[in-house]
mmCIF file of C-alpha atoms in Angstrom:
data_model
loop_
_atom_site.group_PDB
_atom_site.id
_atom_site.type_symbol
_atom_site.label_atom_id
_atom_site.label_comp_id
_atom_site.label_asym_id
_atom_site.label_seq_id
_atom_site.Cartn_x
_atom_site.Cartn_y
_atom_site.Cartn_z
ATOM 1 C CA MET A 154 2.667 -25.503 11.394
ATOM 2 C CA ASP A 155 0.724 -27.860 13.627
ATOM 3 C CA SER A 156 -0.781 -31.189 12.591
ATOM 4 C CA ASP A 157 -4.017 -29.481 11.449
ATOM 5 C CA GLY A 158 -2.187 -27.027 9.219
ATOM 6 C CA ARG A 159 -2.406 -23.961 11.459
ATOM 7 C CA ILE A 160 0.376 -21.436 11.001
ATOM 8 C CA LEU A 161 2.490 -21.106 14.135
ATOM 9 C CA ASN A 162 4.577 -18.171 15.292
ATOM 10 C CA VAL A 163 2.801 -15.587 13.131
ATOM 11 C CA ASP A 164 4.727 -12.661 14.614
ATOM 12 C CA TYR A 165 8.042 -14.277 13.706
ATOM 13 C CA ILE A 166 6.877 -14.877 10.146
ATOM 14 C CA LYS A 167 5.761 -11.264 9.769
ATOM 15 C CA GLN A 168 9.071 -10.021 11.144
ATOM 16 C CA SER A 169 10.938 -12.191 8.661
ATOM 17 C CA ILE A 170 8.849 -10.951 5.744
ATOM 18 C CA PHE A 171 9.422 -7.371 6.853
ATOM 19 C CA LYS A 172 13.168 -7.860 7.057
ATOM 20 C CA GLY A 173 13.750 -9.890 3.928
ATOM 21 C CA GLY A 174 10.628 -10.217 1.844
ATOM 22 C CA LEU A 175 9.471 -13.500 0.349
ATOM 23 C CA CYS A 176 10.795 -15.852 -2.267
ATOM 24 C CA HIS A 177 8.469 -15.500 -5.236
ATOM 25 C CA THR A 178 7.439 -19.156 -5.014
ATOM 26 C CA LEU A 179 6.011 -18.504 -1.525
ATOM 27 C CA ARG A 180 4.078 -15.367 -2.383
ATOM 28 C CA LYS A 181 1.072 -17.150 -3.850
ATOM 29 C CA GLU A 182 0.313 -18.735 -0.481
ATOM 30 C CA ALA A 183 1.707 -16.109 1.876
ATOM 31 C CA TRP A 184 -0.195 -13.188 0.378
ATOM 32 C CA LYS A 185 -3.499 -14.920 1.129
ATOM 33 C CA PHE A 186 -2.613 -14.705 4.816
ATOM 34 C CA LEU A 187 -1.068 -11.236 4.697
ATOM 35 C CA LEU A 188 -4.140 -9.810 2.986
ATOM 36 C CA GLY A 189 -6.565 -11.581 5.306
ATOM 37 C CA TYR A 190 -8.157 -13.893 2.744
ATOM 38 C CA PHE A 191 -6.965 -16.822 4.877
ATOM 39 C CA PRO A 192 -7.148 -16.373 8.671
ATOM 40 C CA TRP A 193 -3.769 -17.040 10.278
ATOM 41 C CA ASN A 194 -5.291 -19.506 12.749
ATOM 42 C CA SER A 195 -7.222 -21.484 10.124
ATOM 43 C CA THR A 196 -6.635 -25.197 9.563
ATOM 44 C CA LYS A 197 -5.803 -26.680 6.183
ATOM 45 C CA GLU A 198 -9.316 -28.136 5.984
ATOM 46 C CA GLU A 199 -10.918 -24.798 6.860
ATOM 47 C CA ARG A 200 -8.939 -23.088 4.125
ATOM 48 C CA ALA A 201 -9.994 -25.690 1.564
ATOM 49 C CA ASN A 202 -13.643 -25.249 2.554
ATOM 50 C CA LEU A 203 -13.290 -21.474 2.409
ATOM 51 C CA GLN A 204 -11.833 -21.628 -1.089
ATOM 52 C CA LYS A 205 -14.663 -23.838 -2.285
ATOM 53 C CA MET A 206 -17.289 -21.494 -0.844
ATOM 54 C CA LYS A 207 -15.556 -18.408 -2.246
ATOM 55 C CA THR A 208 -15.202 -20.036 -5.667
ATOM 56 C CA ASP A 209 -18.949 -20.627 -5.846
ATOM 57 C CA GLU A 210 -19.662 -17.092 -4.665
ATOM 58 C CA TYR A 211 -17.268 -15.591 -7.204
ATOM 59 C CA PHE A 212 -18.779 -17.327 -10.210
ATOM 60 C CA ARG A 213 -22.306 -16.421 -9.088
ATOM 61 C CA MET A 214 -21.295 -12.761 -9.123
ATOM 62 C CA LYS A 215 -19.457 -13.125 -12.412
ATOM 63 C CA LEU A 216 -22.557 -14.616 -13.989
ATOM 64 C CA GLN A 217 -24.538 -11.528 -12.981
ATOM 65 C CA TRP A 218 -22.693 -9.224 -15.368
ATOM 66 C CA LYS A 219 -21.974 -11.910 -17.946
ATOM 67 C CA SER A 220 -25.702 -12.587 -18.357
ATOM 68 C CA VAL A 221 -26.696 -8.936 -18.863
ATOM 69 C CA SER A 222 -27.985 -8.532 -22.414
ATOM 70 C CA GLU A 223 -27.098 -5.600 -24.656
ATOM 71 C CA GLU A 224 -30.643 -4.297 -24.293
ATOM 72 C CA GLN A 225 -30.410 -4.445 -20.494
ATOM 73 C CA GLU A 226 -27.040 -2.713 -20.490
ATOM 74 C CA LYS A 227 -28.460 0.124 -22.595
ATOM 75 C CA ARG A 228 -30.758 0.866 -19.665
ATOM 76 C CA ASN A 229 -27.983 0.640 -17.052
ATOM 77 C CA SER A 230 -25.722 3.654 -17.469
ATOM 78 C CA ARG A 231 -23.586 2.878 -14.418
ATOM 79 C CA LEU A 232 -22.727 -0.608 -15.649
ATOM 80 C CA ARG A 233 -21.884 0.828 -19.075
ATOM 81 C CA ASP A 234 -19.633 3.420 -17.483
ATOM 82 C CA TYR A 235 -17.899 0.830 -15.305
ATOM 83 C CA ARG A 236 -17.284 -1.440 -18.288
ATOM 84 C CA SER A 237 -15.951 1.424 -20.409
ATOM 85 C CA LEU A 238 -13.525 2.578 -17.706
ATOM 86 C CA ILE A 239 -12.330 -0.963 -17.036
ATOM 87 C CA GLU A 240 -11.698 -1.686 -20.703
ATOM 88 C CA LYS A 241 -9.689 1.526 -21.073
ATOM 89 C CA ASP A 242 -7.600 0.923 -17.951
ATOM 90 C CA VAL A 243 -6.979 -2.778 -18.568
ATOM 91 C CA ASN A 244 -5.553 -1.978 -21.989
ATOM 92 C CA ARG A 245 -2.892 0.256 -20.439
ATOM 93 C CA THR A 246 -2.069 -1.578 -17.212
ATOM 94 C CA ASP A 247 1.425 -3.116 -16.983
ATOM 95 C CA ARG A 248 1.516 -3.932 -20.677
ATOM 96 C CA THR A 249 5.312 -4.265 -20.602
ATOM 97 C CA ASN A 250 5.002 -7.149 -18.139
ATOM 98 C CA LYS A 251 5.008 -10.494 -19.949
ATOM 99 C CA PHE A 252 1.961 -11.559 -17.953
ATOM 100 C CA TYR A 253 -0.055 -8.785 -19.612
ATOM 101 C CA GLU A 254 1.731 -7.994 -22.888
ATOM 102 C CA GLY A 255 0.319 -8.523 -26.368
ATOM 103 C CA GLU A 256 -3.236 -8.596 -27.660
ATOM 104 C CA ASP A 257 -5.869 -11.075 -26.439
ATOM 105 C CA ASN A 258 -3.598 -11.915 -23.516
ATOM 106 C CA PRO A 259 -5.245 -14.296 -20.996
ATOM 107 C CA GLY A 260 -3.924 -12.095 -18.186
ATOM 108 C CA LEU A 261 -5.753 -9.069 -19.596
ATOM 109 C CA ILE A 262 -8.974 -11.037 -19.870
ATOM 110 C CA LEU A 263 -8.690 -12.108 -16.225
ATOM 111 C CA LEU A 264 -7.890 -8.543 -15.173
ATOM 112 C CA HIS A 265 -11.020 -7.339 -16.958
ATOM 113 C CA ASP A 266 -13.262 -10.095 -15.603
ATOM 114 C CA ILE A 267 -12.129 -9.676 -12.008
ATOM 115 C CA LEU A 268 -12.709 -5.915 -12.103
ATOM 116 C CA MET A 269 -16.150 -6.371 -13.669
ATOM 117 C CA THR A 270 -17.024 -8.921 -11.001
ATOM 118 C CA TYR A 271 -15.839 -6.524 -8.302
ATOM 119 C CA CYS A 272 -18.454 -4.087 -9.605
ATOM 120 C CA MET A 273 -21.069 -6.711 -8.760
ATOM 121 C CA TYR A 274 -19.480 -7.248 -5.343
ATOM 122 C CA ASP A 275 -19.516 -3.510 -4.547
ATOM 123 C CA PHE A 276 -21.787 -1.812 -7.061
ATOM 124 C CA ASP A 277 -21.874 1.472 -5.117
ATOM 125 C CA LEU A 278 -18.127 1.928 -5.534
ATOM 126 C CA GLY A 279 -17.914 -0.003 -8.781
ATOM 127 C CA TYR A 280 -14.740 0.777 -10.664
ATOM 128 C CA VAL A 281 -12.580 3.859 -10.194
ATOM 129 C CA GLN A 282 -9.463 4.635 -12.190
ATOM 130 C CA GLY A 283 -6.389 3.257 -10.445
ATOM 131 C CA MET A 284 -7.970 0.086 -9.101
ATOM 132 C CA SER A 285 -6.460 -1.921 -11.967
ATOM 133 C CA ASP A 286 -3.030 -0.898 -10.645
ATOM 134 C CA LEU A 287 -3.843 -2.539 -7.311
ATOM 135 C CA LEU A 288 -5.171 -5.721 -8.869
ATOM 136 C CA SER A 289 -2.407 -6.292 -11.415
ATOM 137 C CA PRO A 290 0.371 -7.460 -9.029
ATOM 138 C CA VAL A 291 -2.104 -9.561 -7.038
ATOM 139 C CA LEU A 292 -3.305 -11.399 -10.145
ATOM 140 C CA TYR A 293 0.280 -11.799 -11.345
ATOM 141 C CA VAL A 294 1.211 -13.531 -8.091
ATOM 142 C CA MET A 295 -1.946 -15.619 -7.669
ATOM 143 C CA GLU A 296 -2.219 -16.824 -11.275
ATOM 144 C CA ASN A 297 -5.770 -17.800 -10.337
ATOM 145 C CA GLU A 298 -8.928 -15.825 -11.017
ATOM 146 C CA VAL A 299 -10.803 -16.670 -7.828
ATOM 147 C CA ASP A 300 -7.904 -16.307 -5.394
ATOM 148 C CA ALA A 301 -6.859 -13.043 -7.060
ATOM 149 C CA PHE A 302 -10.389 -11.669 -6.746
ATOM 150 C CA TRP A 303 -10.729 -12.380 -3.033
ATOM 151 C CA CYS A 304 -7.233 -11.118 -2.256
ATOM 152 C CA PHE A 305 -8.127 -7.971 -4.204
ATOM 153 C CA VAL A 306 -11.340 -7.659 -2.180
ATOM 154 C CA SER A 307 -9.259 -7.835 1.012
ATOM 155 C CA TYR A 308 -6.829 -5.229 -0.321
ATOM 156 C CA MET A 309 -9.695 -2.948 -1.315
ATOM 157 C CA GLU A 310 -11.042 -3.136 2.234
ATOM 158 C CA GLN A 311 -7.845 -1.317 3.213
ATOM 159 C CA MET A 312 -7.911 1.047 0.239
ATOM 160 C CA HIS A 313 -11.652 1.633 -0.188
ATOM 161 C CA GLU A 314 -11.698 5.201 1.147
ATOM 162 C CA ASN A 315 -9.042 6.232 -1.374
ATOM 163 C CA PHE A 316 -11.510 5.650 -4.193
ATOM 164 C CA GLU A 317 -14.732 6.969 -2.695
ATOM 165 C CA GLU A 318 -16.212 10.046 -4.349
ATOM 166 C CA GLN A 319 -15.440 12.300 -1.387
ATOM 167 C CA MET A 320 -11.897 10.858 -1.208
ATOM 168 C CA GLN A 321 -11.898 11.231 2.568
ATOM 169 C CA GLY A 322 -9.187 8.605 2.864
ATOM 170 C CA MET A 323 -6.862 10.636 0.661
ATOM 171 C CA LYS A 324 -7.568 13.857 2.533
ATOM 172 C CA THR A 325 -6.883 12.172 5.867
ATOM 173 C CA GLN A 326 -3.616 10.637 4.691
ATOM 174 C CA LEU A 327 -2.319 13.932 3.283
ATOM 175 C CA ILE A 328 -3.067 15.625 6.606
ATOM 176 C CA GLN A 329 -1.367 12.792 8.497
ATOM 177 C CA LEU A 330 1.656 12.945 6.198
ATOM 178 C CA SER A 331 1.937 16.688 6.751
ATOM 179 C CA THR A 332 1.787 16.133 10.524
ATOM 180 C CA LEU A 333 4.609 13.584 10.394
ATOM 181 C CA LEU A 334 6.749 15.681 8.074
ATOM 182 C CA ARG A 335 6.396 18.733 10.298
ATOM 183 C CA LEU A 336 7.668 16.764 13.287
ATOM 184 C CA LEU A 337 10.523 15.269 11.294
ATOM 185 C CA ASP A 338 11.674 18.466 9.604
ATOM 186 C CA SER A 339 9.753 21.652 10.283
ATOM 187 C CA GLY A 340 12.205 23.652 8.159
ATOM 188 C CA PHE A 341 11.524 21.572 5.062
ATOM 189 C CA CYS A 342 7.801 21.757 5.776
ATOM 190 C CA SER A 343 7.998 25.547 5.990
ATOM 191 C CA TYR A 344 9.889 25.681 2.699
ATOM 192 C CA LEU A 345 7.222 23.604 0.964
ATOM 193 C CA GLU A 346 4.533 25.887 2.377
ATOM 194 C CA SER A 347 6.386 28.927 1.044
ATOM 195 C CA GLN A 348 6.182 27.347 -2.419
ATOM 196 C CA ASP A 349 2.438 26.604 -2.159
ATOM 197 C CA SER A 350 3.293 22.904 -1.778
ATOM 198 C CA GLY A 351 2.503 22.464 1.898
ATOM 199 C CA TYR A 352 -0.561 20.345 1.218
ATOM 200 C CA LEU A 353 1.746 17.716 -0.337
ATOM 201 C CA TYR A 354 -0.559 17.105 -3.292
ATOM 202 C CA PHE A 355 2.490 15.924 -5.238
ATOM 203 C CA CYS A 356 2.352 12.792 -3.040
ATOM 204 C CA PHE A 357 -1.225 12.065 -4.107
ATOM 205 C CA ARG A 358 -0.350 9.263 -6.532
ATOM 206 C CA TRP A 359 1.970 7.607 -3.998
ATOM 207 C CA LEU A 360 -0.879 7.299 -1.525
ATOM 208 C CA LEU A 361 -3.710 6.554 -3.950
ATOM 209 C CA ILE A 362 -2.184 3.373 -5.375
ATOM 210 C CA ARG A 363 0.536 2.675 -2.798
ATOM 211 C CA PHE A 364 3.582 3.638 -4.884
ATOM 212 C CA LYS A 365 2.532 1.311 -7.720
ATOM 213 C CA ARG A 366 3.860 3.657 -10.419
ATOM 214 C CA GLU A 367 6.941 4.763 -8.499
ATOM 215 C CA PHE A 368 8.786 1.426 -8.334
ATOM 216 C CA SER A 369 9.482 -1.413 -10.721
ATOM 217 C CA PHE A 370 6.945 -4.247 -10.789
ATOM 218 C CA GLN A 371 9.224 -6.598 -8.847
ATOM 219 C CA ASP A 372 10.021 -3.913 -6.280
ATOM 220 C CA ILE A 373 6.295 -3.339 -5.740
ATOM 221 C CA LEU A 374 5.822 -7.006 -4.845
ATOM 222 C CA ARG A 375 8.529 -6.568 -2.215
ATOM 223 C CA LEU A 376 7.223 -3.245 -0.963
ATOM 224 C CA TRP A 377 3.590 -4.286 -0.649
ATOM 225 C CA GLU A 378 4.271 -7.475 1.284
ATOM 226 C CA VAL A 379 6.376 -5.453 3.718
ATOM 227 C CA MET A 380 3.527 -2.976 4.234
ATOM 228 C CA TRP A 381 1.015 -5.800 4.663
ATOM 229 C CA THR A 382 2.912 -7.094 7.718
ATOM 230 C CA GLU A 383 1.756 -3.881 9.465
ATOM 231 C CA LEU A 384 5.251 -3.575 10.908
ATOM 232 C CA PRO A 385 6.906 -1.778 12.571
ATOM 233 C CA CYS A 386 3.905 0.490 13.095
ATOM 234 C CA GLN A 387 0.598 1.324 11.499
ATOM 235 C CA ASN A 388 0.610 3.667 8.491
ATOM 236 C CA PHE A 389 4.178 2.688 7.642
ATOM 237 C CA HIS A 390 3.473 3.827 4.085
ATOM 238 C CA LEU A 391 3.418 7.413 5.376
ATOM 239 C CA LEU A 392 6.939 6.971 6.721
ATOM 240 C CA LEU A 393 7.968 5.652 3.316
ATOM 241 C CA CYS A 394 6.689 8.936 1.883
ATOM 242 C CA CYS A 395 8.713 10.831 4.471
ATOM 243 C CA ALA A 396 11.821 8.811 3.628
ATOM 244 C CA ILE A 397 11.501 9.602 -0.082
ATOM 245 C CA LEU A 398 10.899 13.288 0.590
ATOM 246 C CA GLU A 399 13.895 13.479 2.905
ATOM 247 C CA SER A 400 16.050 11.928 0.206
ATOM 248 C CA GLU A 401 14.990 14.685 -2.196
ATOM 249 C CA LYS A 402 14.953 17.541 0.306
ATOM 250 C CA GLN A 403 18.451 18.857 -0.387
ATOM 251 C CA GLN A 404 17.971 19.109 -4.136
ATOM 252 C CA ILE A 405 14.545 20.717 -3.778
ATOM 253 C CA MET A 406 15.790 23.359 -1.328
ATOM 254 C CA ASP A 407 19.283 23.953 -2.747
ATOM 255 C CA LYS A 408 17.884 24.558 -6.225
ATOM 256 C CA HIS A 409 15.035 26.680 -4.851
ATOM 257 C CA TYR A 410 12.356 24.655 -6.587
ATOM 258 C CA GLY A 411 8.968 26.290 -6.808
ATOM 259 C CA PHE A 412 5.560 24.656 -7.074
ATOM 260 C CA ASN A 413 5.914 23.469 -10.670
ATOM 261 C CA GLU A 414 9.510 22.327 -10.255
ATOM 262 C CA ILE A 415 8.664 20.333 -7.124
ATOM 263 C CA LEU A 416 5.776 18.603 -8.884
ATOM 264 C CA LYS A 417 7.920 17.849 -11.933
ATOM 265 C CA HIS A 418 10.811 16.570 -9.820
ATOM 266 C CA ILE A 419 8.629 14.251 -7.745
ATOM 267 C CA ASN A 420 6.904 12.857 -10.840
ATOM 268 C CA GLU A 421 10.272 12.174 -12.456
ATOM 269 C CA LEU A 422 11.345 10.002 -9.509
ATOM 270 C CA SER A 423 9.179 7.218 -10.931
ATOM 271 C CA MET A 424 11.221 4.015 -11.415
ATOM 272 C CA LYS A 425 14.336 5.705 -10.001
ATOM 273 C CA ILE A 426 13.837 5.050 -6.276
ATOM 274 C CA ASP A 427 15.939 2.408 -4.500
ATOM 275 C CA VAL A 428 13.352 0.322 -2.674
ATOM 276 C CA GLU A 429 15.765 -1.221 -0.151
ATOM 277 C CA TYR A 430 17.273 2.136 0.771
ATOM 278 C CA ILE A 431 13.847 3.702 1.272
ATOM 279 C CA LEU A 432 12.618 0.749 3.343
ATOM 280 C CA CYS A 433 15.655 1.010 5.608
ATOM 281 C CA LYS A 434 15.310 4.759 5.913
ATOM 282 C CA ALA A 435 11.608 4.535 6.752
ATOM 283 C CA GLU A 436 12.301 1.882 9.374
ATOM 284 C CA ALA A 437 14.982 4.074 10.896
ATOM 285 C CA ILE A 438 12.520 6.966 11.077
ATOM 286 C CA SER A 439 9.990 4.720 12.825
ATOM 287 C CA MET A 440 12.616 3.691 15.383
ATOM 288 C CA GLN A 441 13.476 7.325 16.057
ATOM 289 C CA MET A 442 9.786 8.058 16.562
ATOM 290 C CA MET A 443 9.383 5.145 18.959
ATOM 291 C CA ASN A 444 12.458 6.201 20.932
ATOM 292 C CA CYS A 445 11.352 9.816 21.150
ATOM 293 C CA LYS A 446 10.738 10.734 24.797
ATOM 294 C CA GLU A 447 7.609 12.674 23.969
ATOM 295 C CA LEU A 448 5.486 12.647 20.851
ATOM 296 C CA PRO A 449 2.529 14.827 19.956
ATOM 297 C CA GLN A 450 -0.615 12.831 20.569
ATOM 298 C CA ALA A 451 -1.608 13.152 16.905
ATOM 299 C CA VAL A 452 1.637 11.488 15.805
ATOM 300 C CA SER A 453 1.247 8.652 18.300
ATOM 301 C CA GLU A 454 -2.265 8.027 17.018
ATOM 302 C CA ILE A 455 -1.195 8.077 13.362
ATOM 303 C CA LEU A 456 1.522 5.489 13.950
ATOM 304 C CA GLY A 457 -0.322 3.516 16.620
ATOM 305 C CA ILE A 458 2.532 4.025 19.076
ATOM 306 C CA GLU A 459 1.657 3.543 22.723
ATOM 307 C CA ASN A 460 3.477 6.283 24.541
ATOM 308 C CA SER A 461 2.748 7.224 28.126
ATOM 309 C CA SER A 462 4.529 10.525 27.547
ATOM 310 C CA VAL A 463 2.517 11.732 24.574
ATOM 311 C CA THR A 464 2.055 15.464 24.452
ATOM 312 C CA PRO A 465 -1.530 16.657 23.957
ATOM 313 C CA ASP A 466 -2.004 18.720 20.808
ATOM 314 C CA SER A 467 -2.931 22.365 21.067
ATOM 315 C CA ASP A 468 -4.146 24.987 18.659
ATOM 316 C CA ASN A 469 -1.100 27.241 19.025
ATOM 317 C CA GLY A 470 1.361 24.410 18.507
ATOM 318 C CA GLU A 471 3.347 25.120 21.713
ATOM 319 C CA ASP A 472 2.886 21.608 23.063
ATOM 320 C CA GLU A 473 3.942 20.121 19.748
ATOM 321 C CA SER A 474 7.076 22.265 19.694
ATOM 322 C CA ALA A 475 7.937 21.115 23.196
ATOM 323 C CA ALA A 476 7.561 17.526 22.110
ATOM 324 C CA VAL A 477 9.864 18.034 19.147
ATOM 325 C CA LEU A 478 12.507 19.503 21.457
ATOM 326 C CA SER A 479 12.456 16.259 23.435
ATOM 327 C CA CYS A 480 13.567 14.474 20.258
ATOM 328 C CA PRO A 481 16.682 15.114 18.171
ATOM 329 C CA THR A 482 16.691 18.643 16.668
ATOM 330 C CA SER A 483 15.717 17.022 13.398
ATOM 331 C CA LEU A 484 14.751 13.392 13.401
ATOM 332 C CA TYR A 485 16.096 13.215 9.865
ATOM 333 C CA GLN A 486 19.584 14.087 11.121
ATOM 334 C CA SER A 487 19.722 10.842 13.051
ATOM 335 C CA VAL A 488 18.616 8.561 10.227
ATOM 336 C CA SER A 489 21.375 9.355 7.745
ATOM 337 C CA THR A 490 22.669 5.820 8.305
ATOM 338 C CA PRO A 491 19.648 3.531 7.981
ATOM 339 C CA VAL A 492 19.396 0.469 10.142
ATOM 340 C CA THR A 493 20.162 -2.656 8.188
ATOM 341 C CA ALA A 494 17.016 -4.606 8.760
ATOM 342 C CA ALA A 495 14.912 -4.416 5.645
ATOM 343 C CA ASN A 496 17.210 -6.154 3.216
ATOM 344 C CA GLY A 497 18.498 -9.596 2.397
ATOM 345 C CA THR A 498 16.414 -12.715 2.032
ATOM 346 C CA THR A 499 14.399 -14.461 4.671
ATOM 347 C CA ASP A 500 15.119 -17.940 5.858
ATOM 348 C CA SER A 501 12.092 -18.176 8.080
ATOM 349 C CA THR A 502 9.150 -18.744 5.753
ATOM 350 C CA GLN A 503 9.313 -22.510 5.840
ATOM 351 C CA GLN A 504 5.838 -22.702 7.378
ATOM 352 C CA MET A 505 4.449 -20.872 4.357
ATOM 353 C CA SER A 506 6.124 -23.366 2.086
ATOM 354 C CA GLU A 507 4.508 -26.194 4.001
ATOM 355 C CA THR A 508 1.032 -24.759 3.415
ATOM 356 C CA GLN A 509 1.485 -25.378 -0.296
ATOM 357 C CA SER A 510 1.968 -29.095 0.143
#
């Protein structure tokens, strides 16, 4: 950090977070940068001014819904619906976590108030079921209503399309995931298609709320901060999906699971997935992709990989098949031993620690 409080060597910090995560004491400050609430090149004074401005803005928006009378709310069906959904979801979000357990818990009140205020921030979207799952870990880490709100706003900028009525973001991601899986293991993809599971709808929850209900609360903190580094490629969460599916491929195929069995099996993975193993496996897959001599253009675009040898896509799939032949027969075969990069603890987040002083 320089004398004005600017973070130096951002790439190195992101690499370190990707490889080892963050100590919990650093998350409160680091997540503000990772989520884009604080610009990486901002000075300490600029951040203080930003927080003051955002605090004022937050409480102005909060006052908007707080000051609505019962009579006014009776004439505003959308606000009533938002409030009803929020109250239902808040009462069942992470209630086993000490931060949210018990009745009249301050954490629950903050969760409710932040989500209601978000409805004022983006009234068109308002509240959609699942958004409380995205806010809960952020509020837990921030322990501050205003900072949690603006970090949540930044996160929702990434996730907004997942919750829109047309759900275009979800449709796009499922198509992208299918494209990646077909390159990685066309045989497994064909099996899933034969069982009416080729659209990968059983991965819907993974994508909608970024694995929030698949891993323990502490593992989610680790997983999300890794994804927020945007390393080693864009849409890394899709490779995490591929890594999980590859881990379950043998059981699904050997036991000849059909549509219902596949759905049941995937749902029952919740809280049973080893986060470090999956992170390593997904990173290994990304490295295999990057080292592939030729990639279909669609895959390069999904992962944001610059490849001068990309193979244009075609309707009959011949070009894509040629590209796959330039890679290992199955990319999965070469990732059975994950690279050891996404584990351990980082020793390179000292600059983050200094921002707290």
